[in-house]
mmCIF file of C-alpha atoms in Angstrom:
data_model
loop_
_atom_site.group_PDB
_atom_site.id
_atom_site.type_symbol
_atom_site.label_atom_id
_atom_site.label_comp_id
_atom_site.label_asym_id
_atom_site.label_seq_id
_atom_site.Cartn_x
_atom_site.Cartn_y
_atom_site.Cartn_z
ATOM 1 C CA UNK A 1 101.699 134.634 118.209
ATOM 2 C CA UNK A 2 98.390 133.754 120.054
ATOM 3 C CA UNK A 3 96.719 134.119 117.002
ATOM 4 C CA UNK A 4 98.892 131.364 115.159
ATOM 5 C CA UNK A 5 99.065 129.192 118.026
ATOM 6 C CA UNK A 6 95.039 129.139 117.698
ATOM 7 C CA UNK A 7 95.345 128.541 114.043
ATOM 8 C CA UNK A 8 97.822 125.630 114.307
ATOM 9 C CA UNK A 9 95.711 124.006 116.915
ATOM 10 C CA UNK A 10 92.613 124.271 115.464
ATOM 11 C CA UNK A 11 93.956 122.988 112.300
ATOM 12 C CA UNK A 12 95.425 119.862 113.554
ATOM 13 C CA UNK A 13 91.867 119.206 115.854
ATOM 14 C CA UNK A 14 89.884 119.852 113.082
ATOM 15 C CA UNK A 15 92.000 117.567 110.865
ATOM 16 C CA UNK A 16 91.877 114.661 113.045
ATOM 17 C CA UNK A 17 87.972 115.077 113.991
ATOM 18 C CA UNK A 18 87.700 115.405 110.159
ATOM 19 C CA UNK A 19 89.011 112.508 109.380
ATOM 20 C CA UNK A 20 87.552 110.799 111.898
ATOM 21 C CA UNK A 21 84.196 111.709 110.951
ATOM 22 C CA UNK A 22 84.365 111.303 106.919
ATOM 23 C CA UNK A 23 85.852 107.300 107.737
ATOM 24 C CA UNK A 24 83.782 106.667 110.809
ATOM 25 C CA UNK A 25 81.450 109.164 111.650
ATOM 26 C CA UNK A 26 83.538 110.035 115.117
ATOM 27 C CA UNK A 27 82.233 112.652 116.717
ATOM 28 C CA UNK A 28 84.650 115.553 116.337
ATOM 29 C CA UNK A 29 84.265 116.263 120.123
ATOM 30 C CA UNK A 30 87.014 113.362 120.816
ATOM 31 C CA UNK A 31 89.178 114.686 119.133
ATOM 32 C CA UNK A 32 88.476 118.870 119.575
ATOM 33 C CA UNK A 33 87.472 118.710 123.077
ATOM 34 C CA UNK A 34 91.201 117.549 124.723
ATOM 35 C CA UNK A 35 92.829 119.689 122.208
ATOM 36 C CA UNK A 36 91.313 122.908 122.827
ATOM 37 C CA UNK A 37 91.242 122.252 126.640
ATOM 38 C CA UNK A 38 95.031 121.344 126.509
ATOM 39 C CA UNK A 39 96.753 123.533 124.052
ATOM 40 C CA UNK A 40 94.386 126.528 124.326
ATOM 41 C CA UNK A 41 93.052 126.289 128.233
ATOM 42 C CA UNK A 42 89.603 126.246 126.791
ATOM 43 C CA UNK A 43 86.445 125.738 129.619
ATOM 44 C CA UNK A 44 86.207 121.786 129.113
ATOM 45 C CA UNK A 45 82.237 123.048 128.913
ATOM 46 C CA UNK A 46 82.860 125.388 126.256
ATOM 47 C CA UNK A 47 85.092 123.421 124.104
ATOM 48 C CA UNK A 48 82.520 120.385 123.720
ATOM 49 C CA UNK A 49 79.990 122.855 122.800
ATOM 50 C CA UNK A 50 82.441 124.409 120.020
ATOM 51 C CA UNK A 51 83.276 120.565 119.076
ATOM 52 C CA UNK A 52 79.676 119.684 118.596
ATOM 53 C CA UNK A 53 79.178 122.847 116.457
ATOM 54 C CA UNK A 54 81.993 122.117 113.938
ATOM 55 C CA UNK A 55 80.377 117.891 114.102
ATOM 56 C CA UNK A 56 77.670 119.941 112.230
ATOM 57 C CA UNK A 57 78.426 120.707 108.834
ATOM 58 C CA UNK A 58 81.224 118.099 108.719
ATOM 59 C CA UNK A 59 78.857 115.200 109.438
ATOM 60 C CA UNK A 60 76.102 116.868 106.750
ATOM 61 C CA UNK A 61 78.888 117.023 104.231
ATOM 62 C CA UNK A 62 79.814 113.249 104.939
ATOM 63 C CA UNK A 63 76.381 112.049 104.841
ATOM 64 C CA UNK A 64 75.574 113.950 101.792
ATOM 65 C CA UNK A 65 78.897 111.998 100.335
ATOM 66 C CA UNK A 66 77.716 108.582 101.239
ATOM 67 C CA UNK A 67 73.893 109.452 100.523
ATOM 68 C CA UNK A 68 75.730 110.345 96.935
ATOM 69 C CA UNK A 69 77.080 106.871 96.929
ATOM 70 C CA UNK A 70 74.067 105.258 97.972
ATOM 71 C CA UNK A 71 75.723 104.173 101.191
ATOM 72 C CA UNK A 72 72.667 105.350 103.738
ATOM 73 C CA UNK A 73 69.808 104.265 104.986
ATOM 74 C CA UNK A 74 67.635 107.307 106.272
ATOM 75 C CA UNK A 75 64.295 105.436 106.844
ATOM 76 C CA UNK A 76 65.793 103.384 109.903
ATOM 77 C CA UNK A 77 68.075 106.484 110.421
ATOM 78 C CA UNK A 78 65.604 108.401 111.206
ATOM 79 C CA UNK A 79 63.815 106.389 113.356
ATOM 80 C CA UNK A 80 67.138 105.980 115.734
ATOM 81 C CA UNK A 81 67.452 109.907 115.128
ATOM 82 C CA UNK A 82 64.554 110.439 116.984
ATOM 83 C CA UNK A 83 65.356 109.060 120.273
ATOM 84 C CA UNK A 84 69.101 110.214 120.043
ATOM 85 C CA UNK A 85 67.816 113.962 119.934
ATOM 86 C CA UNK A 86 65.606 113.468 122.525
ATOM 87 C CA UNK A 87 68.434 111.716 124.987
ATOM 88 C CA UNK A 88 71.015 114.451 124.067
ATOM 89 C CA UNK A 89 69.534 117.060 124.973
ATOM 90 C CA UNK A 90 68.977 115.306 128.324
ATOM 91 C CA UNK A 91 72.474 114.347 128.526
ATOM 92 C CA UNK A 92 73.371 117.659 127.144
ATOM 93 C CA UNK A 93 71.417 119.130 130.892
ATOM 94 C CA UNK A 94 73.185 116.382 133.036
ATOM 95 C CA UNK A 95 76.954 116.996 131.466
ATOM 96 C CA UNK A 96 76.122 120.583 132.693
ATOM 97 C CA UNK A 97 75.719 119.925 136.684
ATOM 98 C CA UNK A 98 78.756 117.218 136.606
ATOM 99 C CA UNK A 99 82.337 117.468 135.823
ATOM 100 C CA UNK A 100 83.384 117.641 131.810
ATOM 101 C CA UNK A 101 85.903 115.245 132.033
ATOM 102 C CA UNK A 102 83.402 112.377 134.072
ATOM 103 C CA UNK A 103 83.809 109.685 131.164
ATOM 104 C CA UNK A 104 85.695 111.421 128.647
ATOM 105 C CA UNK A 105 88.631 108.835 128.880
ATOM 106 C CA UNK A 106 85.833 106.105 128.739
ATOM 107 C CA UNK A 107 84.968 107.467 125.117
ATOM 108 C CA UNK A 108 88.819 108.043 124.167
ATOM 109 C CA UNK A 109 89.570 104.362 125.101
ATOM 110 C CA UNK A 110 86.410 103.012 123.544
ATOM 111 C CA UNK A 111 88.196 105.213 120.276
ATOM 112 C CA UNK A 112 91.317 102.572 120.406
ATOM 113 C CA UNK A 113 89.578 99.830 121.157
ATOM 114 C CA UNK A 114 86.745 99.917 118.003
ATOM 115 C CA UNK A 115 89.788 100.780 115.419
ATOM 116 C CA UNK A 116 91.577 97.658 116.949
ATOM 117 C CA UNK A 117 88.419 95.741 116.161
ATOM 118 C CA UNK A 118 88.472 96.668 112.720
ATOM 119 C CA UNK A 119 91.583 96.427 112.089
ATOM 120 C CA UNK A 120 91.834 92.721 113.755
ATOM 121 C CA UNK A 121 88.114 91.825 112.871
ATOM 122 C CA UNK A 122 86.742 93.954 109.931
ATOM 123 C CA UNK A 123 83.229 94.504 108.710
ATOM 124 C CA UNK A 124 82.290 92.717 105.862
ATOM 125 C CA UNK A 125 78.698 92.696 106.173
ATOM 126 C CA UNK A 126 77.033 93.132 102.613
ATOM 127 C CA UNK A 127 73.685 94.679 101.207
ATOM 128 C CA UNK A 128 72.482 92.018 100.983
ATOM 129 C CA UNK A 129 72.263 90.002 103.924
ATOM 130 C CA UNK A 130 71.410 94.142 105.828
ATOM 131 C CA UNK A 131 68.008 93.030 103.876
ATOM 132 C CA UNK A 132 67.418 90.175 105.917
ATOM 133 C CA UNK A 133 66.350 91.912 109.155
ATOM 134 C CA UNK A 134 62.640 92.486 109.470
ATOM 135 C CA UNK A 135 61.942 96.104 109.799
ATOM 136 C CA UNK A 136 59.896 95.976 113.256
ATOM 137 C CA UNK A 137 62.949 94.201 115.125
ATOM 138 C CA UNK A 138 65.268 97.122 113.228
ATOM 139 C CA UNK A 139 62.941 99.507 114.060
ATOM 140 C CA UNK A 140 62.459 98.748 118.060
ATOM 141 C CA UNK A 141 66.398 98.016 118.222
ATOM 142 C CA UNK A 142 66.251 101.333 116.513
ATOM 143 C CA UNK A 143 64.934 103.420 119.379
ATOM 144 C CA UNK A 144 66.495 101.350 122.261
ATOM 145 C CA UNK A 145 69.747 101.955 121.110
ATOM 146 C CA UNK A 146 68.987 105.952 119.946
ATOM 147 C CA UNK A 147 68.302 106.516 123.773
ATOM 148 C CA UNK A 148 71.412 105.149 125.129
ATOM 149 C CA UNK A 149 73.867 106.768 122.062
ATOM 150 C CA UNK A 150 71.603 110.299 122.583
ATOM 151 C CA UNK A 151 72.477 110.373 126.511
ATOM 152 C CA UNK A 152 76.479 109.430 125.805
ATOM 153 C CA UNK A 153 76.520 112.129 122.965
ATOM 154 C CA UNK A 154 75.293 114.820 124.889
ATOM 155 C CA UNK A 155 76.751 114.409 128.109
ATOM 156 C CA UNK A 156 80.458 114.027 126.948
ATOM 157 C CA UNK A 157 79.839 115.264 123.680
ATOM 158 C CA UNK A 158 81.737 112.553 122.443
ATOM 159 C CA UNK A 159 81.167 108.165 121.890
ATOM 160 C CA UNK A 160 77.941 109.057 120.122
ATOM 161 C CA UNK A 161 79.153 108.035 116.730
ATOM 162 C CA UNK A 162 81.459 105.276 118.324
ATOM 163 C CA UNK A 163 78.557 103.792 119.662
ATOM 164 C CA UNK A 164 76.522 104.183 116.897
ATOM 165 C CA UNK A 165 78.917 102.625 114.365
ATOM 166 C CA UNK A 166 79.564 99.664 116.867
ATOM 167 C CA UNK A 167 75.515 99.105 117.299
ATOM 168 C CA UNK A 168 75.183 99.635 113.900
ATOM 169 C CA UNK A 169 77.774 97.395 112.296
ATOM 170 C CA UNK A 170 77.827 94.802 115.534
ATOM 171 C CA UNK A 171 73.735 94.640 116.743
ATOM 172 C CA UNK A 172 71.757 96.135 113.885
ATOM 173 C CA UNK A 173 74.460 94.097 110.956
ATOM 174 C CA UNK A 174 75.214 96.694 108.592
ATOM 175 C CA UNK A 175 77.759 97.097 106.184
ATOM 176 C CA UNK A 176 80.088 99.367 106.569
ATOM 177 C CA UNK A 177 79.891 102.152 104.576
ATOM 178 C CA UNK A 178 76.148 102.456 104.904
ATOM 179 C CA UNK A 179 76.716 101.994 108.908
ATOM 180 C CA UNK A 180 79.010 105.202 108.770
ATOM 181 C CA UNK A 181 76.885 107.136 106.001
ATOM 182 C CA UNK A 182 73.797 106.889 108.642
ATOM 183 C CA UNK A 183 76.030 107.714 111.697
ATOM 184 C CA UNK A 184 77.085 111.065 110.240
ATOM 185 C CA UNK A 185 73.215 111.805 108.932
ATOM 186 C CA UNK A 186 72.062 111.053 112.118
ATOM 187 C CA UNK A 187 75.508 113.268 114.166
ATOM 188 C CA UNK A 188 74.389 116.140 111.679
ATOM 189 C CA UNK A 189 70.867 116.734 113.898
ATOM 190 C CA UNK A 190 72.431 115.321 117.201
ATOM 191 C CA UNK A 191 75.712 117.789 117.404
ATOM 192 C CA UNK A 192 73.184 120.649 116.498
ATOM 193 C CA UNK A 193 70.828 119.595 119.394
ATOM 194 C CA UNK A 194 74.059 119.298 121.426
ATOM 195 C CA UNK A 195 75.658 122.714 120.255
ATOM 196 C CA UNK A 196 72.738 124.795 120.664
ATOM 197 C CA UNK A 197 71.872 122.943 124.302
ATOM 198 C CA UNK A 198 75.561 123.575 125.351
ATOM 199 C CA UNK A 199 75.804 127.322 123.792
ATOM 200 C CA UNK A 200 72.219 127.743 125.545
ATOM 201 C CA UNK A 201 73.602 126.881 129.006
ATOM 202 C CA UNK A 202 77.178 127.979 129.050
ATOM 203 C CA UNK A 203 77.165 130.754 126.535
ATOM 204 C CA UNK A 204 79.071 131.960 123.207
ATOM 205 C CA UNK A 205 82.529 130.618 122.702
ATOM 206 C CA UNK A 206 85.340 132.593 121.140
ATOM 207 C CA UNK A 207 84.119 133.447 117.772
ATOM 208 C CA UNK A 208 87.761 132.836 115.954
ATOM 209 C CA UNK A 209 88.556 129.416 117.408
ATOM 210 C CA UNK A 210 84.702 128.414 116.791
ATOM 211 C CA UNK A 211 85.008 129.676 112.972
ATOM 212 C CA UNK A 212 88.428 127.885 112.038
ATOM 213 C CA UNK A 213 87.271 124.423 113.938
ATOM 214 C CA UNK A 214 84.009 124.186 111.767
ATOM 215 C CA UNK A 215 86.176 125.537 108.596
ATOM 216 C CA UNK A 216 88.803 122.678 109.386
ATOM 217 C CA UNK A 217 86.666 119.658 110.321
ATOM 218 C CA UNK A 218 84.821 120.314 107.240
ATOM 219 C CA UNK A 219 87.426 120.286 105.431
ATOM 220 C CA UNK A 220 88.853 117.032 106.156
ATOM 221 C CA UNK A 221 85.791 115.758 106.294
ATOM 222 C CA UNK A 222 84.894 115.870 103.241
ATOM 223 C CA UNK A 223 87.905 114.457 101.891
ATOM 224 C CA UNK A 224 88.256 111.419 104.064
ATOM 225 C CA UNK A 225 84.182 110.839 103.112
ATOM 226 C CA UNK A 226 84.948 111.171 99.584
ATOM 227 C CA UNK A 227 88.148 108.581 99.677
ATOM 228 C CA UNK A 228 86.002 106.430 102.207
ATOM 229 C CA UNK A 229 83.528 105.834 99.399
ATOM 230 C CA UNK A 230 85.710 105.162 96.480
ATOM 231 C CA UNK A 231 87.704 102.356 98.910
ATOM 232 C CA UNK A 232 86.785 98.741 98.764
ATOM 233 C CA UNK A 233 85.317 97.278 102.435
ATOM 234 C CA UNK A 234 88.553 95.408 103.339
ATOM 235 C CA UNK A 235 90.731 98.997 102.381
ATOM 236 C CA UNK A 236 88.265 101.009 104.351
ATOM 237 C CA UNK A 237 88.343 98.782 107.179
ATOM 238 C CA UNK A 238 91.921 98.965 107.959
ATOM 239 C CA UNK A 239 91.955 102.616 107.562
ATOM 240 C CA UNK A 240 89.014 103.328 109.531
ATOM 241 C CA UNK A 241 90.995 101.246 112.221
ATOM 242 C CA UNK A 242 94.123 102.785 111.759
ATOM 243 C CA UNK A 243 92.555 106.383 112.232
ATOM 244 C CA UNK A 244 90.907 105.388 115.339
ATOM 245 C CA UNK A 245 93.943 103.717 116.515
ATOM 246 C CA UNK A 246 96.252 106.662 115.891
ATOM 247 C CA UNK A 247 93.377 109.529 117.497
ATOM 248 C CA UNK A 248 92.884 107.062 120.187
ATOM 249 C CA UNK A 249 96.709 107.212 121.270
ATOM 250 C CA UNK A 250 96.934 110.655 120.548
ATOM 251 C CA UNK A 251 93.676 111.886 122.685
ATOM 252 C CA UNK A 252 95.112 109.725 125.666
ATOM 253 C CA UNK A 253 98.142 111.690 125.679
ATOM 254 C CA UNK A 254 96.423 115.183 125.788
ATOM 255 C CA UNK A 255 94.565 113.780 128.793
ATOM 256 C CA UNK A 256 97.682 112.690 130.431
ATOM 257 C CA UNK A 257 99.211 116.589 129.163
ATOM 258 C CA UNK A 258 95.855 118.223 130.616
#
């Protein structure tokens, strides 16, 4: 019974960080995290750590989707990527010496608020006019905004790819498929850093919940990246919004459960 309990949860976090990640590059740890804690009395510590792990693959899988499609931008990417790392493993260190849940409903409410936005106000930036930008102001917005999204990702684990979709598609004007595509590149080196910080300080998780989370998120994943990219902008803005809506709702109840 234990055994199936674990399954069932795991599937239904790993579907909903899945999908969250393939439309919007979520971090899966929004979703995960208050599941595992909740349902399977899971060390808060722990379960961001085994969150950030299955963020891993799932976000590689979803960038290599949208790279696929031409929907990423890995020069500027990389440039953000580099102060993200840097800031999550710091945040990573601080989450340790505080309590799990400090802003965890910040990032769950931030969730509902940026699918409202897209559902209310989409994103219909183009190519085009994401040419316009000159590449130093880009480039310095770049690393300003990698060290604030790096802290927030590893000290809750989760908000990272909120706030890098919102600063992408809001400050830096991308479009929105090649806003999400970069997210998830740029979540596939920062949930690793975060993973490996957390497993470094707090230790191995349970091996079988670990295994099916990755094996679910990736899942889902890759099917919500692959339908993401195939959907016209005003088709994958309401969906993206109506994901984060619904996970939104749903992760503020298993706070109010936990």
């Amino acid at each position: 019974m234990n055994i199936l309990w674990t399954i069932l949860i795991t599937f239904f976090a790993g579907m909903g960080a899945g999908l969250g990640t393939g439309f919007a590059g979520m971090s899966a740890a929004a979703v995960i995290s208050p599941m595992l804690i909740t349902f399977l009395h899971i060390d808060p510590y722990m379960a961001v750590g085994i969150a950030l792990s299955s963020d891993v693959l799932a976000s590689a899988i979803s960038a290599y989707t949208y790279g696929k499609n031409k929907n990423l931008d890995i020069r500027n990417g990389l440039i953000m990527m580099v102060s993200v790392l840097v800031f999550t493993v710091v945040g990573s260190y601080v989450s340790s010496l505080l309590p799990s849940t400090t802003m965890g409903n910040f990032s769950v409410f931030m969730t509902f608020l940026l699918g409202i936005k897209f559902i209310v106000k989409p994103v219909m930036t183009t190519k085009e006019s994401m040419e316009n930008v000159s590449v130093k102001k880009r480039a310095i917005q770049s690393v300003v905004c990698g060290v604030i999204i790096g802290f927030i990702c590893g000290f809750i684990g989760a908000g990272g790819g909120m706030m890098m979709l919102l600063i992408l598609t809001s400050v830096l004007g991308y479009e929105l498929k090649t806003a999400v595509g970069t997210s998830v590149f740029i979540m596939t080196f920062t949930a690793l850093t975060g993973a490996v910080s957390h497993f470094a300080i707090g230790g191995m998780p349970d091996i079988l919940t670990w295994v099916l989370c990755i094996m679910f998120t990736l899942v889902w994943a890759r099917i919500a990246a692959v339908f993401a990219n195939k959907a016209s902008a005003k088709t994958l803005n309401r969906a993206t919004g109506i994901i984060l809506v619904i996970l939104g709702v749903v992760v503020m109840a298993f706070n109010v459960l936990a």
